[in-house]
Tab-separated table of C-alpha atoms and ligand atoms in Angstrom:
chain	number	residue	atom	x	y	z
Q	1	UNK	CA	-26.302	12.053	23.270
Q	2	UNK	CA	-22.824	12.906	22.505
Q	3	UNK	CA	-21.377	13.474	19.263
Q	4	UNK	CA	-17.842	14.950	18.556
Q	5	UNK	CA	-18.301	16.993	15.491
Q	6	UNK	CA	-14.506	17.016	15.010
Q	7	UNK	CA	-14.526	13.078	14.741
Q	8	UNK	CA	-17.634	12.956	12.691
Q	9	UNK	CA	-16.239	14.982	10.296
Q	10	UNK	CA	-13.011	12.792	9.997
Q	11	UNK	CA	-15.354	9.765	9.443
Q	12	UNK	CA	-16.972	11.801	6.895
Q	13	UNK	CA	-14.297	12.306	4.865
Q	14	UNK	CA	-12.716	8.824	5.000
Q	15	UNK	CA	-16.261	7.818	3.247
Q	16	UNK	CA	-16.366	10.575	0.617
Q	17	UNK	CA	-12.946	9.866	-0.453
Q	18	UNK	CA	-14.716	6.552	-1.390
Q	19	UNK	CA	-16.708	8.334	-4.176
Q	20	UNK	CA	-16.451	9.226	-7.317
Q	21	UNK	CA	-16.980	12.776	-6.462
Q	22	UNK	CA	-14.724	12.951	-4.119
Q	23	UNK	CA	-11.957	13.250	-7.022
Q	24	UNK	CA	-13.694	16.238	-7.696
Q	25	UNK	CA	-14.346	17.716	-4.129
Q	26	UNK	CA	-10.645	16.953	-2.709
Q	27	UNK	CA	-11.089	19.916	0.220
Q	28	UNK	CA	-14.577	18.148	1.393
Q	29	UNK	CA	-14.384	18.010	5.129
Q	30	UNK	CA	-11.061	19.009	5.342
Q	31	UNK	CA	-9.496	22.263	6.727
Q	32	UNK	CA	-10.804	21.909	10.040
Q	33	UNK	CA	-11.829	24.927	12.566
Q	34	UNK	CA	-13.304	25.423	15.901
Q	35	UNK	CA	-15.400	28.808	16.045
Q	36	UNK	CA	-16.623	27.969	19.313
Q	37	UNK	CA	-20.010	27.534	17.970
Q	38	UNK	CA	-19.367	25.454	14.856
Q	39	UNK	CA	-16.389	22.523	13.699
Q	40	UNK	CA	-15.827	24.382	10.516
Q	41	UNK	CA	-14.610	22.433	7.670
Q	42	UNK	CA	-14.638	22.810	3.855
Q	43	UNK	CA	-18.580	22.045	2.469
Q	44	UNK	CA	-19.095	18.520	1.018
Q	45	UNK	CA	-21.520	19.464	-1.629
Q	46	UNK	CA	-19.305	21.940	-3.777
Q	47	UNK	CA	-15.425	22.722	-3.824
Q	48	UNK	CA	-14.200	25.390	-1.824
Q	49	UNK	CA	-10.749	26.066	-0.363
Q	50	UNK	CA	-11.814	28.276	2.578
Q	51	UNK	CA	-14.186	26.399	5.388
Q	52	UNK	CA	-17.769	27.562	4.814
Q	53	UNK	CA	-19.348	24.571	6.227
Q	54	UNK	CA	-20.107	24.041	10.303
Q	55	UNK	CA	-21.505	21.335	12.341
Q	56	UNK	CA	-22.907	22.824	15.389
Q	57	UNK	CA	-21.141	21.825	18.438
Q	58	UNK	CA	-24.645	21.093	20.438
Q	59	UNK	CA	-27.376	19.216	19.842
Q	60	UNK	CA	-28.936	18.144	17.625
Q	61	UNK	CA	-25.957	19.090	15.484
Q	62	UNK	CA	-27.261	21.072	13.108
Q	63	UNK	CA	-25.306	21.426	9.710
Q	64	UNK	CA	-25.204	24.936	7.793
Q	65	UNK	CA	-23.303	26.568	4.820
Q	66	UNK	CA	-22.347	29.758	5.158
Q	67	UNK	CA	-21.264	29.820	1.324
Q	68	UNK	CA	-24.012	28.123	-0.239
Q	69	UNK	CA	-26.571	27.910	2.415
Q	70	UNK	CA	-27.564	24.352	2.910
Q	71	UNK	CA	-29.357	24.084	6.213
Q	72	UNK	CA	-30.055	20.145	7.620
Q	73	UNK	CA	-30.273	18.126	10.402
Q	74	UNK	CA	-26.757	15.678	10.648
Q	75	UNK	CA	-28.235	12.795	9.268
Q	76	UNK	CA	-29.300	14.314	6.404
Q	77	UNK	CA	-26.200	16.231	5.545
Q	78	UNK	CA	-24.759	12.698	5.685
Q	79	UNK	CA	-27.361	11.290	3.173
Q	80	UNK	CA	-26.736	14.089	0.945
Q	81	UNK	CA	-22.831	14.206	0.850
Q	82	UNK	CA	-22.493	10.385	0.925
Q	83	UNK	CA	-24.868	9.820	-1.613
Q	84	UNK	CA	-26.905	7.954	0.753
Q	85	UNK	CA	-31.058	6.928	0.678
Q	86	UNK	CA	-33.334	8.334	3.017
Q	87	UNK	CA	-32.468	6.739	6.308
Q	88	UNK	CA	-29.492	5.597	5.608
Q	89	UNK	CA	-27.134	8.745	7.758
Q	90	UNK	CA	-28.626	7.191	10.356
Q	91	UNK	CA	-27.098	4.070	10.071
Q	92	UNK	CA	-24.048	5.740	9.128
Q	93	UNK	CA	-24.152	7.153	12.853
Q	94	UNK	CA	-24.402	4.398	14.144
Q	95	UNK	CA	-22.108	2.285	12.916
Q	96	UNK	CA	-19.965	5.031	13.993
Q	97	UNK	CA	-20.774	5.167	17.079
Q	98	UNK	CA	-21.840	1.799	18.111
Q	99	UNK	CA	-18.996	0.343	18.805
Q	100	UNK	CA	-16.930	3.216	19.973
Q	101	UNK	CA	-18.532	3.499	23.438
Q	102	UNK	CA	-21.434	1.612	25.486
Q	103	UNK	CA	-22.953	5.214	26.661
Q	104	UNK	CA	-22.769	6.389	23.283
Q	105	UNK	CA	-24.544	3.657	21.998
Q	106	UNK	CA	-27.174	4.209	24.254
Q	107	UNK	CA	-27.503	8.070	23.471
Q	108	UNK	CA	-27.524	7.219	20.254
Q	109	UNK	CA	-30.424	5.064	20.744
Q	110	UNK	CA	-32.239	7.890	22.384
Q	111	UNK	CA	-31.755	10.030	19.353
Q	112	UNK	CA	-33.274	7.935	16.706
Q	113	UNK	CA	-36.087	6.732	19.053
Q	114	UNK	CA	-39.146	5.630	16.729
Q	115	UNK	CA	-36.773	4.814	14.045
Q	116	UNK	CA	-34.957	1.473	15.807
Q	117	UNK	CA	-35.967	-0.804	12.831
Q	118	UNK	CA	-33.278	1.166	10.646
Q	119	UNK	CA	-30.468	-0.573	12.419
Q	120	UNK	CA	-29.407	-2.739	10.044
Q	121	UNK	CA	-25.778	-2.051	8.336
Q	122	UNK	CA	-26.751	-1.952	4.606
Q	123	UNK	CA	-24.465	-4.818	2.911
Q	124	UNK	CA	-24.448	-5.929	-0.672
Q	125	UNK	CA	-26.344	-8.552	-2.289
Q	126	UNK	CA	-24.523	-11.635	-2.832
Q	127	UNK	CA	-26.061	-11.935	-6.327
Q	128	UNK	CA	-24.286	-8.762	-7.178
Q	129	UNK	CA	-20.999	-10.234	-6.834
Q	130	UNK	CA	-22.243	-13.954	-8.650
Q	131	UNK	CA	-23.061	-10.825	-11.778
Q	132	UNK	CA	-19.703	-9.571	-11.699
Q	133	UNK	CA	-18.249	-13.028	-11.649
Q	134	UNK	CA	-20.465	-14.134	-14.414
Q	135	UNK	CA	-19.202	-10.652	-16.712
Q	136	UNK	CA	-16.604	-13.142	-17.645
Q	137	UNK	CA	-18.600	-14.555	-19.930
Q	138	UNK	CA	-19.198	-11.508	-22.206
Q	139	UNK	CA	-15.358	-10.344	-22.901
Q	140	UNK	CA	-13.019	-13.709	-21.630
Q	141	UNK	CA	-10.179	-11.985	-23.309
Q	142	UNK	CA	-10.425	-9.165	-20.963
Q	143	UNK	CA	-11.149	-11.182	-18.104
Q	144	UNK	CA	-7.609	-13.042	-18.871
Q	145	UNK	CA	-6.097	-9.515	-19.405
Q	146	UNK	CA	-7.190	-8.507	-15.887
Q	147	UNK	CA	-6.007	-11.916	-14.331
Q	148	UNK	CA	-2.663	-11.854	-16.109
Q	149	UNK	CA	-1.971	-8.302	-14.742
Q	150	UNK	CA	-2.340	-10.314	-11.179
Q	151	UNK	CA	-0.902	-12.943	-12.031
Q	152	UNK	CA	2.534	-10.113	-13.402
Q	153	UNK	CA	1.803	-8.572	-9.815
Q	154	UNK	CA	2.988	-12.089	-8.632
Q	155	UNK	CA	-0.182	-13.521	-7.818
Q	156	UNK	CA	-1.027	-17.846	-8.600
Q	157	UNK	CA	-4.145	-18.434	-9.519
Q	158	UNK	CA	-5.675	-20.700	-6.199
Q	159	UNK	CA	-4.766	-16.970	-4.304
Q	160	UNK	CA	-6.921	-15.279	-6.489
Q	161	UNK	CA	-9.713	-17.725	-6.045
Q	162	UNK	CA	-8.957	-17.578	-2.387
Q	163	UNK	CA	-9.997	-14.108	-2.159
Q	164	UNK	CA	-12.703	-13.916	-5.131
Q	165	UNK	CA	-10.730	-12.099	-7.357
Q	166	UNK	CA	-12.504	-11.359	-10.560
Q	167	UNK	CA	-13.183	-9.186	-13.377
Q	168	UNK	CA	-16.003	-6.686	-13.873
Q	169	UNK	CA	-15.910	-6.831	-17.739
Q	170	UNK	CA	-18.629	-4.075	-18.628
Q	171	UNK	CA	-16.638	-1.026	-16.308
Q	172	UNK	CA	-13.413	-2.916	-17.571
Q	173	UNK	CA	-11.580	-3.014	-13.946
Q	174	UNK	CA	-10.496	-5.813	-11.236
Q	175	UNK	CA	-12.464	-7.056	-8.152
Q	176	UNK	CA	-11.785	-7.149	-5.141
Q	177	UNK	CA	-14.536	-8.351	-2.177
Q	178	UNK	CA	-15.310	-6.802	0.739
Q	179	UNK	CA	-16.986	-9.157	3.620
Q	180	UNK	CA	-17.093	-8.489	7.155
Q	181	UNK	CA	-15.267	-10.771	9.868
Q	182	UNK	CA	-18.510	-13.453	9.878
Q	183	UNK	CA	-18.595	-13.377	5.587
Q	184	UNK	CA	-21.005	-10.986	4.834
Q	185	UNK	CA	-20.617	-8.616	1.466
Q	186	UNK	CA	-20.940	-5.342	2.395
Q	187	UNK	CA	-19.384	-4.057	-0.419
Q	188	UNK	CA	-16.643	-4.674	-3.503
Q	189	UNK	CA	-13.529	-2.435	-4.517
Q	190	UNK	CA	-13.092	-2.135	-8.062
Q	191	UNK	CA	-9.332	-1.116	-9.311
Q	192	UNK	CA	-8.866	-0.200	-12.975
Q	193	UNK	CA	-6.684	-3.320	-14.662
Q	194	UNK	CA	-3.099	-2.246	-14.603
Q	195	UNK	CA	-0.938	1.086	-14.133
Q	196	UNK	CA	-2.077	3.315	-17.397
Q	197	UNK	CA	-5.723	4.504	-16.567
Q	198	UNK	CA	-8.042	7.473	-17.216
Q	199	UNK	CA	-10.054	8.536	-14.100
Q	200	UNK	CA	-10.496	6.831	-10.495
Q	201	UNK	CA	-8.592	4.522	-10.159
Q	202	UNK	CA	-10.562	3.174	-7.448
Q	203	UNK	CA	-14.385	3.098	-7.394
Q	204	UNK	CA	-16.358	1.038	-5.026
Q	205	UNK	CA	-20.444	-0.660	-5.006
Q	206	UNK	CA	-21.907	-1.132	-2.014
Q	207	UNK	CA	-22.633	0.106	1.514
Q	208	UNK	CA	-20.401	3.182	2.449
Q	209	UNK	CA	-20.333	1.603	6.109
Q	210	UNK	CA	-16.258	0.690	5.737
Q	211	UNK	CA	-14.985	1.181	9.062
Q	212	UNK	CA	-15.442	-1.812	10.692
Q	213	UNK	CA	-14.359	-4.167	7.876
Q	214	UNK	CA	-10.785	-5.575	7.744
Q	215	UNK	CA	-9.503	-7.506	4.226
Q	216	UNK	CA	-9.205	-10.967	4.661
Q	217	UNK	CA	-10.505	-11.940	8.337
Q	218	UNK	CA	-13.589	-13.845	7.749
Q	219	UNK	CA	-10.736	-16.519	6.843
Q	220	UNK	CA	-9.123	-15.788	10.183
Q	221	UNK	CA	-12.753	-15.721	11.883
Q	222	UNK	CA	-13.845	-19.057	10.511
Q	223	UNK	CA	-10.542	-20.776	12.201
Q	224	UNK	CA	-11.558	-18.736	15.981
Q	225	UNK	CA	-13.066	-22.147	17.589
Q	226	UNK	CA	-10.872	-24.639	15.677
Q	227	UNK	CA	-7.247	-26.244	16.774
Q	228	UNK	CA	-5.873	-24.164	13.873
Q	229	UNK	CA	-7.301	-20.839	15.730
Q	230	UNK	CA	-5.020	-17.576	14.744
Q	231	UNK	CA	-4.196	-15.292	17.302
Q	232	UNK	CA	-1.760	-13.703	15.229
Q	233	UNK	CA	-1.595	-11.228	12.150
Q	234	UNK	CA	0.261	-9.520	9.935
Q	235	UNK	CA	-1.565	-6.025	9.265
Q	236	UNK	CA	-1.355	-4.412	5.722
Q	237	UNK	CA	-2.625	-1.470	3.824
Q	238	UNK	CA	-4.011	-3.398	0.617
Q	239	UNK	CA	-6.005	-6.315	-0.129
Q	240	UNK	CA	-2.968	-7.013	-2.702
Q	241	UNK	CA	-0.687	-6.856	0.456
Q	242	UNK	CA	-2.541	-9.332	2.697
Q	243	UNK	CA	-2.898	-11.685	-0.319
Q	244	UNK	CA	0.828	-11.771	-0.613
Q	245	UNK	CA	1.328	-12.431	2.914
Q	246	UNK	CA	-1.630	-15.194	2.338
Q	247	UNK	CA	0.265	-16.778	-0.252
Q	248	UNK	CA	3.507	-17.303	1.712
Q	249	UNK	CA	1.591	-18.818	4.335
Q	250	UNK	CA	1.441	-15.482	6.626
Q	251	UNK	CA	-1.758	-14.980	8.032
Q	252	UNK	CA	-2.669	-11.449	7.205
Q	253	UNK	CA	-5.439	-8.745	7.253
Q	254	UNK	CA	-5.875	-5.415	5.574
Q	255	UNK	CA	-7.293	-2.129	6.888
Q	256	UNK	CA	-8.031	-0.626	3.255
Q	257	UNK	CA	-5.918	2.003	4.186
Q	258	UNK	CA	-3.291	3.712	6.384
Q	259	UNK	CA	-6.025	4.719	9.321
Q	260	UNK	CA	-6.790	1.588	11.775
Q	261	UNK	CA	-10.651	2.640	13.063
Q	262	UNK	CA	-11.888	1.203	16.473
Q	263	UNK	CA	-14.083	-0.651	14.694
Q	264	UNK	CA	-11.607	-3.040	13.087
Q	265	UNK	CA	-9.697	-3.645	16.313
Q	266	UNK	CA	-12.952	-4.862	17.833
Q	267	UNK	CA	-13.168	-7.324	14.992
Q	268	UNK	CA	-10.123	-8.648	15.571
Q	269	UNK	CA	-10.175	-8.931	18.763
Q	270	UNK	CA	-13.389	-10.878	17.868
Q	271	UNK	CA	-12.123	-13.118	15.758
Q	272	UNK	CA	-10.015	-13.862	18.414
Q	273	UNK	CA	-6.979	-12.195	17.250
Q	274	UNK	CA	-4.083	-11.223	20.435
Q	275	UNK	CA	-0.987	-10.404	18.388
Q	276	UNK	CA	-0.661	-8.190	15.543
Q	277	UNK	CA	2.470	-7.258	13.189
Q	278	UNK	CA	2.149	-4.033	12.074
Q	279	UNK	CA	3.080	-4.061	8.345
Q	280	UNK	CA	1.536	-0.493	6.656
Q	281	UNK	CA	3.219	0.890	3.557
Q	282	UNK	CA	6.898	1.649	3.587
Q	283	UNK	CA	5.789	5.553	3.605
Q	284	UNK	CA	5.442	8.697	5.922
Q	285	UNK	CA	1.581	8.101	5.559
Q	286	UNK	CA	1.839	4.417	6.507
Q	287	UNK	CA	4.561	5.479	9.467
Q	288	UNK	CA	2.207	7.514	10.345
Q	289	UNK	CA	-0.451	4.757	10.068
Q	290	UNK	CA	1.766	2.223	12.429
Q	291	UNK	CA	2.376	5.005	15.004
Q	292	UNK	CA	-1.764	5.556	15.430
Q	293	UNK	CA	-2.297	1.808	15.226
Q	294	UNK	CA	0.428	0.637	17.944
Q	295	UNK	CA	-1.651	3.174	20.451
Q	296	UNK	CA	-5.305	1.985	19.748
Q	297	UNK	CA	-3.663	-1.633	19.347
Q	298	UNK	CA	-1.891	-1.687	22.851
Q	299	UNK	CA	-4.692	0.647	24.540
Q	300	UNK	CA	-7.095	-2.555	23.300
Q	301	UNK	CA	-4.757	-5.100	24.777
Q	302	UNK	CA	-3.437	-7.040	21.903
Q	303	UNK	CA	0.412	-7.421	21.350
Q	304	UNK	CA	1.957	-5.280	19.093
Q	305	UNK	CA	4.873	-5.892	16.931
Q	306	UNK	CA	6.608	-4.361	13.736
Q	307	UNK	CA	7.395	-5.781	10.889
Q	308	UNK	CA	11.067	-4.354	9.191
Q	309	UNK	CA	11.040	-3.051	5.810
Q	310	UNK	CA	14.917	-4.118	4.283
Q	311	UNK	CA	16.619	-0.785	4.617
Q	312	UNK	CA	18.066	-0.970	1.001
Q	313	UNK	CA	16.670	-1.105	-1.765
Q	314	UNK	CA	13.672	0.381	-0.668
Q	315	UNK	CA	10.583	-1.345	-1.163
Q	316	UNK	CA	7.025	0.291	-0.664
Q	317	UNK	CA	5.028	-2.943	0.644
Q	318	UNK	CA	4.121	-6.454	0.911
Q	319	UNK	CA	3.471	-6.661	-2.303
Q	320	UNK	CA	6.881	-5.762	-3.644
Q	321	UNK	CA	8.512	-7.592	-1.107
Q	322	UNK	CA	6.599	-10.951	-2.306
Q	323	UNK	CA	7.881	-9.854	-5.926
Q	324	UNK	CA	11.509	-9.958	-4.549
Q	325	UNK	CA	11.328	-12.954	-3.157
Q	326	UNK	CA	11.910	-11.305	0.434
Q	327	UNK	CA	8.530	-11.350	2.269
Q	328	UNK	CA	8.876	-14.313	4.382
Q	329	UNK	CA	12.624	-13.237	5.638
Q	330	UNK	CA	11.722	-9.762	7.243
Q	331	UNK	CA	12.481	-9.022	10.443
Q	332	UNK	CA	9.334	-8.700	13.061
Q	333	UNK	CA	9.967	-6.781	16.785
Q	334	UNK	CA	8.149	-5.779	19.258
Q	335	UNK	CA	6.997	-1.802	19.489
Q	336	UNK	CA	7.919	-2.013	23.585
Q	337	UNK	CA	11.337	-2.336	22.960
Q	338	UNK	CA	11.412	1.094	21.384
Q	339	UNK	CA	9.194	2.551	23.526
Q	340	UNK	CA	9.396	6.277	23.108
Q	341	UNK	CA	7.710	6.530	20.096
Q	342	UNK	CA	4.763	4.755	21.273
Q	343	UNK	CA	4.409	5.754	24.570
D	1	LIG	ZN1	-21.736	24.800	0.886
């Protein structure tokens, strides 16, 4: 079996950034370095600015501290920085490996032998969500709050029913759910109400198994085998963004974030998706974003485009644009005709 320590790690840290103590552990996984031996990176389970941590470059990938001296197999490491139950870094494997690579797949198979019946991708309860939803009940006047900052952030009300947007009254912050291409919760971002906020302002409940799900394409999915199938999307950072794409009658998805995985492009290219318009945050970090995408995008086979932020005044994404009035009037091209950059 084959596992690139280097990649793990990067996986790794896109999921602890997730939790709440990642605020706390900001150097987790970072500061790479290859000793040969070990990937080297900063240790997940206390703050450090120097890389104490290694994942052993063979198998079976052992995981040691040289600061603080935690010794584990991968999978448990994974359980233990991710918060995880027994079991579960397994799955976290191989979700991130199953759909990367056939052979993988297979190795990884191999590696978990007598555990096979640990497959599953955890996902969150419906009845979970139907809670949340149901919060309203105990504190209406902070439900409305949270639905009138939407509704400020240029939102109408059948969009936010479109997407399940609700209130979690008892932690006080917005909903947002998270379902994989065929509908399934895996897991719900929560985003404190407004811009003036103590703390996270993002937490989330739910499976930590985020890389194959894109915002917004079970809507898309549904549509695959009907005359109104979409083969083309507009692709955004934020749920916010692909609801304000939604609500001028754009279809759009959202990677929760500036990093497209492999993952998501399989999903869309299951849901039967051929073009997409690359639309990340008007930002180095989303150019960045677009410049990654376009290459796993056009290595995949689907068309890709670019979507033109105006050049003045600057806006930062879909979501301002809808605000100004300007969202359905950009200017989409296709990353081919400026070739260099992507090729
Ligand atoms: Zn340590």
């Amino acid at each position: 079996m084959h596992i690139d320590p280097k990649q793990l790690i990067e996986e790794l840290r896109f999921s602890f950034q997730y939790l709440s103590k990642g605020l706390s552990n900001p150097n987790a996984f970072t500061g790479l370095n290859d000793t040969g031996e070990w990937i080297m990176s900063c240790c997940p389970l206390h703050t450090e600015s120097r890389a104490s941590f290694g994942i052993s470059k063979e198998s079976p990938y052992h995981c040691n501290c040289f600061f603080c001296g935690y010794l584990g197999t991968i999978d448990n490491l994974i359980e233990n920085a991710l918060d995880l139950n027994e079991g579960e870094g397994i799955n976290f494997l191989v979700s991130t490996y199953i759909f990367e690579e056939k052979s993988r797949t297979f190795d990884m198979v191999d590696y978990i032998d007598n555990r096979r019946d640990k497959y599953v991708i955890p996902y969150l309860e419906e009845s979970k969500l139907v809670t949340l939803k149901k919060s309203r009940s105990k504190n209406e006047v902070l439900f409305q709050s949270g639905m009138s900052y939407m509704r400020g952030r240029g939102f109408k009300d059948c969009t936010l029913e479109t997407y399940e947007i609700c209130v979690d009254t008892k932690t006080e912050m917005l909903v947002f759910p998270q379902r994989t291409r065929t509908g399934q919760l895996r897991f719900v971002q929560k985003r404190k109400i407004g811009n003036n906020y103590h703390g996270a302002k993002f937490i989330n409940e739910g499976s930590t198994i985020k890389k194959d799900i894109v915002f917004g394409l079970h809507f898309i999915n549904k549509l695959r085998t009907t005359t109104n199938r979409i083969k083309r999307v507009r692709m955004v950072e934020s749920p916010t963004d692909c609801m304000s794409n939604y609500q001028i009658g754009i279809p759009a998805v959202s990677i929760n974030g500036r990093i497209l995985f492999r993952n998501q492009v399989r999903e869309l290219q299951l849901a039967g998706i051929e073009e997409v318009d690359l639309m990340l945050d008007n930002d180095k970090a989303g150019e960045k974003g677009m410049q990654d995408a376009a290459i796993l995008l056009d290595r995949a086979g689907l068309i890709v485009n670019r979507v033109r932020y105006p050049s003045f005044p600057v806006f930062k994404d879909s979501n301002e644009l809808l605000n100004a009035g300007l969202l359905d009037r950009l200017v989409t091209y296709n990353v081919n005709l400026i070739g260099a950059i992507f090729k």
